[in-house]
Amino acid sequence: MQELSIIQPQDITESAPTSLQLGEEYSAATYNIGFGAYTPEYSFFMDGGKSSWAASKESVLNTVEGASSLIAALDPDFALIQEIDLDATRSYHIDQYELLRKALPDYYSTFAVNYDSAFLAYPFTEPHGKSKSGLALFSRFPIARSMRRSFPISTSITKFFDLDRCYSVSRFPVENGKELVILTLHMSAYGNSDEIREGQILMLCEDMEREYSAGNYVICGGDFNHDLKALADDNMERESWAYPFPREKLPEHFEFCIDMLCGEERAQLWNSARNADMEYVPDLTYTVTLDGFIISDNIKCTAYENINTGYCYSDHDPVLLRFQLLD
């Protein structure tokens, strides 16, 4: 584990609450912002599309600022954000974490690096280049502590695209002396082996179970890179990389929020991600729900929504959870 730095808000008011209250409604959003590259017209070489870099520096600024404004408009108490470039060839070396902090000045934040490549010379016509990227948690409440946990990753050629996969574990005091523990994650994709996927899920589940056994409240959110709508035996047609998440691996007392919806609500839920093998064309481009939340049973899900922007600022759209901590 690696301890993460916590950045304070620009202005801290003395009257701001320092602990979470039982029965109060809070909100959490998760959003993969796609390193500022994914306008609706963008396709990515790793998905079978064309581009390795974002279209331009101006395009990156526009998409990250648009995504930041969207998060600010949702006004969540907690924002879990993935694919934030700190310094990368593909996004013209724009510090996207800084842009997000400027858009969310009243939030505490912490950042974990999950992709750090000195220089990737592929594809040869437009080398992906240097990348330093990661995931962040923004919070209206003081973060007591935040740690980075490394996922097991591939040792094959895919490791160059999947380096340093991780999740962060952040802690918040609750009025009853327990803690709310938020795990912010971005799991592996791009054809990784069953062994890698299973190893990541096992590690995650062990950490969630450990925190619950200690009496804490647990939220795990982010980009799971699994088809969260699909079940293993539903016989639905899907892309080869869109594996159903193995629900049977979840520890007792944990459930995906999407599974708390009735059948009609689940079916009507906007898909949180699009395939980037082509530009986004409604009713033609493959879409899937990769993003969401797992919560422990001492937390009540009061509302759950996938936000439909038409993939305006990323190949993902945000997911919004409203919840209460139970006594």
XYZ file of C-alpha atoms in Angstrom:
327
model
C 0.000 0.000 0.000
C 1.060 3.575 -0.666
C -0.261 6.522 1.324
C -1.758 9.210 -0.904
C -1.528 12.968 -0.448
C -4.762 14.774 0.349
C -5.354 18.186 -1.208
C -7.447 20.625 0.807
C -10.212 22.817 -0.638
C -9.344 26.404 -1.487
C -11.620 27.633 1.311
C -12.445 25.594 4.407
C -15.366 26.891 6.465
C -15.294 26.243 10.210
C -18.979 25.270 10.153
C -18.450 22.510 7.581
C -19.303 19.034 8.976
C -16.319 16.832 9.755
C -18.191 13.526 10.026
C -20.998 11.821 8.155
C -24.409 11.498 9.783
C -26.628 8.424 9.983
C -29.837 8.699 7.956
C -28.668 11.769 6.017
C -28.876 11.446 2.222
C -25.559 11.763 0.390
C -24.599 11.359 -3.254
C -21.681 9.846 -5.143
C -20.884 10.057 -8.853
C -18.449 7.981 -10.869
C -17.144 9.156 -14.247
C -14.397 7.899 -16.556
C -13.389 11.058 -18.459
C -11.292 9.203 -21.052
C -8.169 11.418 -20.749
C -10.005 14.246 -22.506
C -9.857 12.631 -25.935
C -13.295 11.183 -26.519
C -15.532 13.577 -28.357
C -18.455 11.725 -29.992
C -16.420 11.639 -33.240
C -13.335 10.059 -31.644
C -12.272 6.429 -32.073
C -9.341 4.826 -30.225
C -6.691 2.551 -31.754
C -6.796 0.069 -28.852
C -10.502 -0.506 -29.541
C -9.983 -0.963 -33.284
C -10.445 2.726 -34.082
C -8.140 5.259 -35.674
C -6.533 7.596 -33.161
C -3.873 7.332 -30.493
C -3.888 10.990 -29.468
C -6.710 13.406 -28.793
C -7.615 15.556 -31.811
C -5.933 18.709 -30.452
C -4.944 20.557 -27.297
C -8.070 22.690 -27.655
C -10.223 19.562 -27.905
C -8.723 18.179 -24.674
C -9.368 21.444 -22.842
C -12.954 21.554 -24.105
C -13.788 17.967 -23.152
C -12.149 18.040 -19.711
C -13.746 21.392 -18.904
C -17.091 20.050 -20.148
C -16.748 16.918 -18.018
C -15.718 19.039 -15.025
C -18.746 21.301 -15.454
C -20.995 18.252 -15.679
C -19.631 16.879 -12.398
C -20.056 20.285 -10.758
C -23.670 20.439 -11.992
C -24.413 16.989 -10.532
C -23.104 18.418 -7.237
C -22.163 15.077 -5.643
C -20.790 14.773 -2.133
C -18.224 12.341 -3.553
C -16.894 12.145 -7.127
C -14.897 9.121 -8.293
C -13.111 9.999 -11.541
C -10.957 7.782 -13.777
C -8.556 8.282 -16.722
C -7.216 11.649 -15.632
C -3.950 12.491 -17.381
C -1.314 14.376 -15.410
C 1.262 14.523 -18.175
C 0.782 12.569 -21.400
C 1.668 12.802 -25.071
C -1.814 11.615 -26.030
C -3.446 14.623 -24.316
C -0.821 17.289 -25.112
C 0.669 17.303 -21.595
C -2.346 19.035 -20.044
C -2.646 18.495 -16.279
C -6.264 17.365 -16.132
C -6.245 16.878 -12.359
C -5.490 20.584 -12.014
C -8.410 21.448 -14.319
C -10.738 19.283 -12.235
C -9.571 20.873 -8.977
C -10.216 24.338 -10.400
C -13.741 23.286 -11.399
C -14.368 21.704 -7.971
C -12.682 24.184 -5.602
C -14.751 23.240 -2.539
C -13.699 19.590 -2.550
C -10.954 17.658 -0.818
C -9.198 15.359 -3.276
C -6.688 12.567 -3.584
C -5.030 11.061 -6.676
C -3.584 7.601 -7.421
C -1.396 6.916 -10.467
C -2.494 3.805 -12.361
C -0.744 4.253 -15.708
C 2.874 5.417 -15.975
C 4.674 4.689 -19.237
C 7.951 6.420 -20.133
C 7.364 6.123 -23.890
C 5.223 3.757 -25.935
C 6.363 3.744 -29.562
C 3.141 2.143 -30.837
C 1.293 2.755 -33.125
C 4.200 3.733 -35.347
C 2.310 6.412 -37.291
C 1.204 8.213 -34.103
C 3.118 6.822 -31.096
C 1.087 6.813 -27.894
C 4.186 8.255 -26.245
C 4.620 9.142 -22.592
C 1.674 8.723 -20.233
C 1.155 9.485 -16.569
C -2.467 9.023 -15.646
C -4.680 7.922 -12.806
C -7.857 8.167 -10.799
C -9.081 10.677 -8.237
C -11.594 10.959 -5.455
C -13.180 14.343 -4.728
C -15.070 14.809 -1.464
C -17.010 17.561 0.276
C -15.978 15.934 3.553
C -12.468 15.744 5.009
C -10.607 12.611 3.944
C -9.097 11.041 7.065
C -6.692 8.871 5.074
C -6.280 7.508 1.556
C -4.159 4.596 0.359
C -3.280 3.189 -3.058
C -3.634 -0.571 -3.612
C -1.990 -2.216 -6.631
C -4.078 -4.699 -8.604
C -2.417 -7.798 -10.080
C -1.798 -7.052 -13.770
C -0.821 -8.902 -16.920
C 2.795 -9.854 -17.592
C 2.117 -10.205 -21.336
C 2.432 -7.499 -24.017
C -0.808 -5.952 -22.698
C 1.084 -4.727 -19.611
C 2.340 -1.782 -21.686
C -1.262 -0.581 -22.003
C -2.331 -1.686 -18.531
C 0.542 -0.659 -16.273
C 0.017 -0.109 -12.549
C -3.720 -0.837 -12.324
C -4.906 0.104 -8.860
C -7.682 1.336 -6.640
C -7.670 3.862 -3.821
C -9.085 3.242 -0.352
C -10.287 6.456 1.314
C -11.686 6.828 4.827
C -14.273 9.199 6.282
C -15.373 9.382 9.934
C -19.023 8.645 10.750
C -20.823 10.053 13.805
C -21.113 6.593 15.430
C -17.334 6.096 15.482
C -17.246 3.870 12.393
C -15.870 4.859 8.985
C -17.237 5.176 5.477
C -14.647 3.500 3.250
C -14.760 4.416 -0.451
C -12.860 2.286 -2.947
C -12.261 4.101 -6.245
C -11.272 1.728 -9.034
C -10.534 1.221 -12.703
C -10.221 -2.478 -13.492
C -8.367 -4.043 -16.416
C -9.707 -4.395 -19.936
C -8.169 -5.087 -23.366
C -8.139 -8.856 -23.414
C -6.541 -9.610 -20.068
C -6.597 -13.232 -18.942
C -9.218 -14.833 -16.718
C -6.490 -15.201 -14.088
C -5.843 -11.438 -14.025
C -9.540 -10.557 -13.844
C -10.176 -13.119 -11.116
C -7.137 -11.933 -9.145
C -8.336 -8.341 -9.226
C -11.859 -9.300 -8.140
C -10.525 -11.502 -5.321
C -8.326 -8.698 -3.955
C -11.172 -6.205 -4.119
C -13.634 -8.539 -2.405
C -11.189 -9.396 0.375
C -10.669 -5.695 1.129
C -14.412 -4.975 1.131
C -15.112 -7.934 3.415
C -12.335 -6.889 5.813
C -13.741 -3.370 6.142
C -17.299 -4.621 6.675
C -16.114 -7.063 9.348
C -14.555 -4.084 11.152
C -18.013 -2.493 11.276
C -17.416 0.056 8.532
C -19.646 1.238 5.679
C -18.255 0.360 2.243
C -18.817 1.871 -1.200
C -16.852 0.531 -4.162
C -17.277 2.515 -7.365
C -15.726 3.255 -10.706
C -15.098 1.623 -14.068
C -15.362 -2.139 -13.513
C -14.672 -2.963 -17.188
C -17.332 -5.679 -16.905
C -20.848 -5.642 -18.332
C -22.810 -4.807 -15.187
C -26.231 -5.309 -16.778
C -25.384 -8.804 -17.983
C -25.689 -11.978 -15.974
C -23.562 -15.039 -16.678
C -26.511 -17.145 -17.890
C -28.589 -14.549 -19.773
C -27.436 -15.627 -23.289
C -27.319 -12.001 -24.466
C -25.138 -11.054 -27.423
C -22.143 -9.021 -26.285
C -18.643 -8.033 -27.321
C -15.953 -10.564 -26.435
C -14.357 -8.131 -23.957
C -17.641 -7.305 -22.160
C -17.627 -10.052 -19.535
C -20.467 -10.210 -17.007
C -19.223 -9.472 -13.488
C -19.223 -12.753 -11.508
C -21.769 -11.871 -8.821
C -21.070 -15.130 -6.999
C -17.625 -13.758 -6.085
C -19.077 -10.846 -4.094
C -18.833 -11.298 -0.322
C -21.971 -11.728 1.746
C -23.542 -8.353 2.641
C -22.520 -6.695 -0.665
C -24.539 -5.970 -3.795
C -24.314 -3.945 -6.999
C -26.724 -0.996 -6.868
C -27.855 -1.823 -10.412
C -29.141 -5.169 -9.081
C -31.443 -3.314 -6.673
C -33.460 -1.937 -9.607
C -36.576 -3.699 -10.872
C -36.370 -5.395 -14.278
C -37.948 -2.504 -16.165
C -35.743 0.119 -14.480
C -32.661 -1.945 -15.236
C -33.621 -2.429 -18.890
C -34.295 1.284 -19.375
C -31.050 2.364 -17.716
C -28.835 4.323 -20.119
C -25.617 2.439 -20.890
C -22.649 4.144 -19.258
C -20.088 3.485 -22.022
C -19.768 3.174 -25.784
C -17.356 1.163 -27.889
C -14.661 3.400 -29.348
C -13.995 1.354 -32.487
C -15.883 4.043 -34.414
C -17.470 7.435 -33.871
C -20.607 7.436 -31.763
C -23.701 6.849 -33.889
C -26.936 6.434 -31.882
C -28.576 3.009 -32.334
C -25.518 1.752 -34.238
C -22.495 2.022 -31.937
C -22.245 -0.775 -29.366
C -22.975 0.471 -25.838
C -22.630 -1.246 -22.476
C -22.767 -0.440 -18.755
C -19.250 -0.738 -17.321
C -19.519 1.817 -14.522
C -21.346 1.654 -11.227
C -21.278 1.009 -7.496
C -21.181 -1.872 -5.035
C -22.425 -1.068 -1.516
C -22.531 -2.923 1.791
C -25.900 -3.751 3.333
C -25.507 -1.125 6.087
C -25.955 1.465 3.319
C -29.325 2.165 1.681
C -29.442 3.060 -2.017
C -32.150 5.735 -2.283
C -31.695 6.564 -5.993
C -29.541 5.359 -8.876
C -29.140 6.847 -12.340
C -26.878 6.603 -15.374
C -26.663 10.145 -16.755
C -27.365 10.435 -20.495
C -25.170 13.044 -22.203
C -24.872 11.063 -25.434
C -21.171 10.496 -24.567
C -20.576 14.197 -25.112
C -17.278 14.519 -23.184
C -16.015 10.932 -22.999
C -16.718 7.402 -24.173
C -18.345 7.031 -20.750
C -21.209 8.854 -19.070
C -21.504 9.437 -15.314
C -23.379 7.240 -12.857
C -25.041 8.907 -9.854
C -25.849 7.158 -6.576
C -27.836 8.597 -3.670
C -27.499 6.778 -0.364
C -27.947 6.794 3.406
C -25.805 5.257 6.139
C -27.945 3.010 8.352
C -27.800 2.680 12.120
